[in-house]
PDB file of C-alpha atoms in Angstrom:
ATOM      1  CA  MET A 117      -1.311  69.317 -29.400  1.00  0.00           C
ATOM      2  CA  THR A 118      -0.697  67.460 -25.478  1.00  0.00           C
ATOM      3  CA  THR A 119      -2.397  70.803 -23.194  1.00  0.00           C
ATOM      4  CA  ARG A 120      -0.666  70.095 -19.972  1.00  0.00           C
ATOM      5  CA  ARG A 121       2.848  69.403 -21.444  1.00  0.00           C
ATOM      6  CA  ALA A 122       2.492  72.993 -23.482  1.00  0.00           C
ATOM      7  CA  VAL A 123       1.226  74.467 -20.364  1.00  0.00           C
ATOM      8  CA  VAL A 124       4.601  72.576 -17.918  1.00  0.00           C
ATOM      9  CA  ALA A 125       7.004  74.044 -21.214  1.00  0.00           C
ATOM     10  CA  VAL A 126       5.178  77.357 -21.345  1.00  0.00           C
ATOM     11  CA  VAL A 127       5.551  77.387 -17.373  1.00  0.00           C
ATOM     12  CA  GLY A 128       8.591  76.496 -18.042  1.00  0.00           C
ATOM     13  CA  ALA A 129      10.906  78.712 -19.863  1.00  0.00           C
ATOM     14  CA  THR A 130       8.971  80.881 -17.589  1.00  0.00           C
ATOM     15  CA  VAL A 131      10.414  80.581 -14.186  1.00  0.00           C
ATOM     16  CA  ALA A 132      13.527  79.438 -16.282  1.00  0.00           C
ATOM     17  CA  ALA A 133      13.974  83.862 -17.334  1.00  0.00           C
ATOM     18  CA  ALA A 134      13.785  84.116 -14.101  1.00  0.00           C
ATOM     19  CA  VAL A 135      16.419  82.239 -12.976  1.00  0.00           C
ATOM     20  CA  PRO A 136      18.826  84.723 -14.915  1.00  0.00           C
ATOM     21  CA  TRP A 137      17.917  87.172 -13.468  1.00  0.00           C
ATOM     22  CA  ALA A 138      17.971  86.134  -9.891  1.00  0.00           C
ATOM     23  CA  VAL A 139      22.181  85.282 -10.446  1.00  0.00           C
ATOM     24  CA  ALA A 140      22.219  88.547 -11.611  1.00  0.00           C
ATOM     25  CA  ARG A 141      21.102  89.840  -8.891  1.00  0.00           C
ATOM     26  CA  ILE A 142      22.291  87.486  -5.889  1.00  0.00           C
ATOM     27  CA  ALA A 143      25.875  88.874  -7.901  1.00  0.00           C
ATOM     28  CA  GLY A 144      24.933  92.532  -8.087  1.00  0.00           C
ATOM     29  CA  ALA A 145      25.149  92.815 -11.734  1.00  0.00           C
ATOM     30  CA  ASP A 146      23.026  96.615 -12.503  1.00  0.00           C
ATOM     31  CA  LEU A 147      20.147  95.185 -14.602  1.00  0.00           C
ATOM     32  CA  GLU A 148      19.886  99.058 -15.841  1.00  0.00           C
ATOM     33  CA  VAL A 149      19.021  99.097 -19.566  1.00  0.00           C
ATOM     34  CA  THR A 150      18.825 102.177 -22.690  1.00  0.00           C
ATOM     35  CA  THR A 151      17.749 101.624 -25.393  1.00  0.00           C
ATOM     36  CA  ALA A 152      16.456 104.033 -28.088  1.00  0.00           C
ATOM     37  CA  GLY A 153      16.517 106.575 -25.069  1.00  0.00           C
ATOM     38  CA  VAL A 154      14.400 105.112 -22.438  1.00  0.00           C
ATOM     39  CA  THR A 155      16.149 103.840 -19.395  1.00  0.00           C
ATOM     40  CA  MET A 156      14.432 100.885 -17.561  1.00  0.00           C
ATOM     41  CA  ASP A 157      15.149  98.396 -14.421  1.00  0.00           C
ATOM     42  CA  VAL A 158      14.564  94.826 -15.550  1.00  0.00           C
ATOM     43  CA  GLY A 159      12.830  93.976 -12.350  1.00  0.00           C
ATOM     44  CA  LEU A 160      10.772  90.246 -11.890  1.00  0.00           C
ATOM     45  CA  ALA A 161       8.076  91.292 -13.114  1.00  0.00           C
ATOM     46  CA  LEU A 162       9.028  92.487 -16.437  1.00  0.00           C
ATOM     47  CA  VAL A 163      11.397  89.035 -16.726  1.00  0.00           C
ATOM     48  CA  LEU A 164       8.636  86.706 -16.452  1.00  0.00           C
ATOM     49  CA  ALA A 165       5.323  88.793 -17.763  1.00  0.00           C
ATOM     50  CA  ALA A 166       8.257  88.997 -21.269  1.00  0.00           C
ATOM     51  CA  ALA A 167       8.687  84.980 -20.851  1.00  0.00           C
ATOM     52  CA  LEU A 168       5.202  84.200 -20.309  1.00  0.00           C
ATOM     53  CA  THR A 169       4.026  86.613 -23.233  1.00  0.00           C
ATOM     54  CA  MET A 170       5.769  84.803 -25.693  1.00  0.00           C
ATOM     55  CA  SER A 171       5.926  81.262 -24.365  1.00  0.00           C
ATOM     56  CA  LEU A 172       2.334  82.385 -25.332  1.00  0.00           C
ATOM     57  CA  ALA A 173       2.661  83.561 -28.384  1.00  0.00           C
ATOM     58  CA  GLY A 174       5.119  80.739 -29.474  1.00  0.00           C
ATOM     59  CA  TRP A 175       2.160  78.401 -28.136  1.00  0.00           C
ATOM     60  CA  ALA A 176      -0.536  79.792 -30.457  1.00  0.00           C
ATOM     61  CA  LEU A 177       2.215  79.299 -33.810  1.00  0.00           C
ATOM     62  CA  LEU A 178       2.904  76.007 -32.958  1.00  0.00           C
ATOM     63  CA  ALA A 179      -1.133  75.539 -33.641  1.00  0.00           C
ATOM     64  CA  ARG A 180      -1.181  77.355 -36.426  1.00  0.00           C
ATOM     65  CA  LEU A 181       2.423  76.364 -38.097  1.00  0.00           C
ATOM     66  CA  GLY A 182       3.158  72.798 -38.303  1.00  0.00           C
ATOM     67  CA  ARG A 183       6.770  71.445 -35.467  1.00  0.00           C
ATOM     68  CA  ARG A 184       9.105  71.297 -38.652  1.00  0.00           C
ATOM     69  CA  VAL A 185       7.749  75.165 -39.751  1.00  0.00           C
ATOM     70  CA  TRP A 186       7.782  75.904 -36.132  1.00  0.00           C
ATOM     71  CA  THR A 187      11.105  74.945 -34.709  1.00  0.00           C
ATOM     72  CA  ARG A 188      12.605  76.752 -37.637  1.00  0.00           C
ATOM     73  CA  VAL A 189      10.896  80.026 -37.062  1.00  0.00           C
ATOM     74  CA  ALA A 190      11.169  79.574 -32.956  1.00  0.00           C
ATOM     75  CA  VAL A 191      15.274  79.066 -33.740  1.00  0.00           C
ATOM     76  CA  THR A 192      14.958  82.110 -35.684  1.00  0.00           C
ATOM     77  CA  VAL A 193      12.811  84.426 -32.809  1.00  0.00           C
ATOM     78  CA  LEU A 194      15.341  83.193 -30.729  1.00  0.00           C
ATOM     79  CA  VAL A 195      18.830  83.937 -32.485  1.00  0.00           C
ATOM     80  CA  LEU A 196      17.103  87.551 -34.001  1.00  0.00           C
ATOM     81  CA  SER A 197      15.843  88.309 -30.327  1.00  0.00           C
ATOM     82  CA  LEU A 198      19.411  88.139 -28.625  1.00  0.00           C
ATOM     83  CA  SER A 199      19.862  91.702 -30.102  1.00  0.00           C
ATOM     84  CA  GLY A 200      18.277  92.842 -27.533  1.00  0.00           C
ATOM     85  CA  PRO A 201      20.691  92.447 -24.993  1.00  0.00           C
ATOM     86  CA  LEU A 202      23.715  93.118 -27.724  1.00  0.00           C
ATOM     87  CA  VAL A 203      22.449  96.348 -29.027  1.00  0.00           C
ATOM     88  CA  ALA A 204      21.402  98.064 -25.554  1.00  0.00           C
ATOM     89  CA  GLU A 205      23.088 100.644 -23.669  1.00  0.00           C
ATOM     90  CA  ALA A 206      24.083  98.394 -20.575  1.00  0.00           C
ATOM     91  CA  ASP A 207      26.909  97.157 -18.671  1.00  0.00           C
ATOM     92  CA  THR A 208      28.608  93.825 -19.982  1.00  0.00           C
ATOM     93  CA  ASP A 209      26.889  92.359 -17.122  1.00  0.00           C
ATOM     94  CA  ALA A 210      23.298  93.429 -17.247  1.00  0.00           C
ATOM     95  CA  LYS A 211      24.592  92.539 -21.375  1.00  0.00           C
ATOM     96  CA  VAL A 212      25.475  88.543 -20.127  1.00  0.00           C
ATOM     97  CA  TYR A 213      22.242  87.794 -17.934  1.00  0.00           C
ATOM     98  CA  LEU A 214      19.613  89.389 -19.689  1.00  0.00           C
ATOM     99  CA  THR A 215      21.268  87.433 -22.873  1.00  0.00           C
ATOM    100  CA  LEU A 216      21.477  84.434 -20.889  1.00  0.00           C
ATOM    101  CA  MET A 217      17.266  84.976 -19.834  1.00  0.00           C
ATOM    102  CA  HIS A 218      16.866  85.124 -23.629  1.00  0.00           C
ATOM    103  CA  LEU A 219      18.144  81.341 -24.093  1.00  0.00           C
ATOM    104  CA  ALA A 220      16.638  79.288 -20.694  1.00  0.00           C
ATOM    105  CA  VAL A 221      13.185  80.699 -22.180  1.00  0.00           C
ATOM    106  CA  GLY A 222      14.519  79.512 -25.924  1.00  0.00           C
ATOM    107  CA  ALA A 223      16.515  76.004 -24.229  1.00  0.00           C
ATOM    108  CA  VAL A 224      13.311  75.713 -22.618  1.00  0.00           C
ATOM    109  CA  LEU A 225      10.022  76.647 -24.440  1.00  0.00           C
ATOM    110  CA  ILE A 226      11.766  75.500 -28.273  1.00  0.00           C
ATOM    111  CA  PRO A 227      11.995  71.662 -26.805  1.00  0.00           C
ATOM    112  CA  GLY A 228       9.249  71.175 -24.944  1.00  0.00           C
ATOM    113  CA  LEU A 229       6.203  72.365 -27.217  1.00  0.00           C
ATOM    114  CA  ARG A 230       8.183  70.417 -29.407  1.00  0.00           C
ATOM    115  CA  ALA A 231       7.358  67.778 -27.244  1.00  0.00           C
ATOM    116  CA  ALA A 232       3.981  68.712 -26.556  1.00  0.00           C
ATOM    117  CA  ALA A 233       3.083  69.005 -30.694  1.00  0.00           C
ATOM    118  CA  GLY A 234       5.047  65.728 -31.265  1.00  0.00           C
ATOM    119  CA  GLN A 235       2.781  63.596 -28.714  1.00  0.00           C
ATOM    120  CA  ASP A 236      -0.500  64.484 -30.674  1.00  0.00           C
ATOM    121  CA  VAL A 237       1.965  63.763 -33.984  1.00  0.00           C
ATOM    122  CA  ARG A 238       2.123  60.230 -32.311  1.00  0.00           C
ATOM    123  CA  SER A 239      -0.838  59.369 -31.115  1.00  0.00           C
ATOM    124  CA  ALA A 240      -2.027  60.441 -34.777  1.00  0.00           C
ATOM    125  CA  ARG A 241      -0.579  57.905 -35.904  1.00  0.00           C
ATOM    126  CA  ASN A 242      -0.822  55.447 -34.114  1.00  0.00           C
ATOM    127  CA  THR A 243      -3.845  55.772 -34.763  1.00  0.00           C
ATOM    128  CA  ASN A 244      -4.308  56.059 -37.728  1.00  0.00           C
ATOM    129  CA  SER A 245      -2.267  52.979 -38.471  1.00  0.00           C
ATOM    130  CA  ARG A 246      -4.715  49.778 -39.245  1.00  0.00           C
ATOM    131  CA  PRO A 247      -3.423  46.890 -38.917  1.00  0.00           C
ATOM    132  CA  GLY A 248      -1.421  44.958 -41.725  1.00  0.00           C
ATOM    133  CA  ARG A 249      -0.276  48.032 -42.991  1.00  0.00           C
ATOM    134  CA  SER A 250       3.027  48.844 -40.580  1.00  0.00           C
ATOM    135  CA  GLY A 251       6.183  46.651 -41.201  1.00  0.00           C
ATOM    136  CA  ALA A 252       5.493  44.919 -37.234  1.00  0.00           C
ATOM    137  CA  SER A 253       1.732  43.771 -37.794  1.00  0.00           C
ATOM    138  CA  ARG A 254       2.589  42.761 -42.005  1.00  0.00           C
ATOM    139  CA  THR A 255       2.010  38.114 -42.322  1.00  0.00           C
ATOM    140  CA  SER A 256       4.702  36.500 -44.465  1.00  0.00           C
ATOM    141  CA  VAL A 257       2.680  33.515 -46.342  1.00  0.00           C
ATOM    142  CA  THR A 258       5.368  30.993 -47.415  1.00  0.00           C
ATOM    143  CA  ARG A 259       4.306  28.576 -50.678  1.00  0.00           C
TER     144      ARG A 259
END
């Protein structure tokens, strides 16, 4: 996996989570959420820490799984993560912005890490290909 691309994906996903949070603050939305009887204010530090932690976990998982399997797992985790904001006790604005934060992270992280992993796949194919094996380098002999 191309480390530089993966780092860009992780950082990009973390920053992407902050965009809906900033819009919510500008709009005056109250990002206070109650889950399992615990009320918390969803501040920027929490948003960044959660996005970074999950992004790093996704990268680590991608290193263990194949790209295709990882993509299925990542999309499933994203869909399941949406239940958090949707079932939490919060006003509608908070639920919308929290859902947008989850979607922003997924929208940047999933294609970003797939691209980083895909770069490795393409590099390996190019390195492992032997002359005469690919259709482009075959020569035809006419008799």
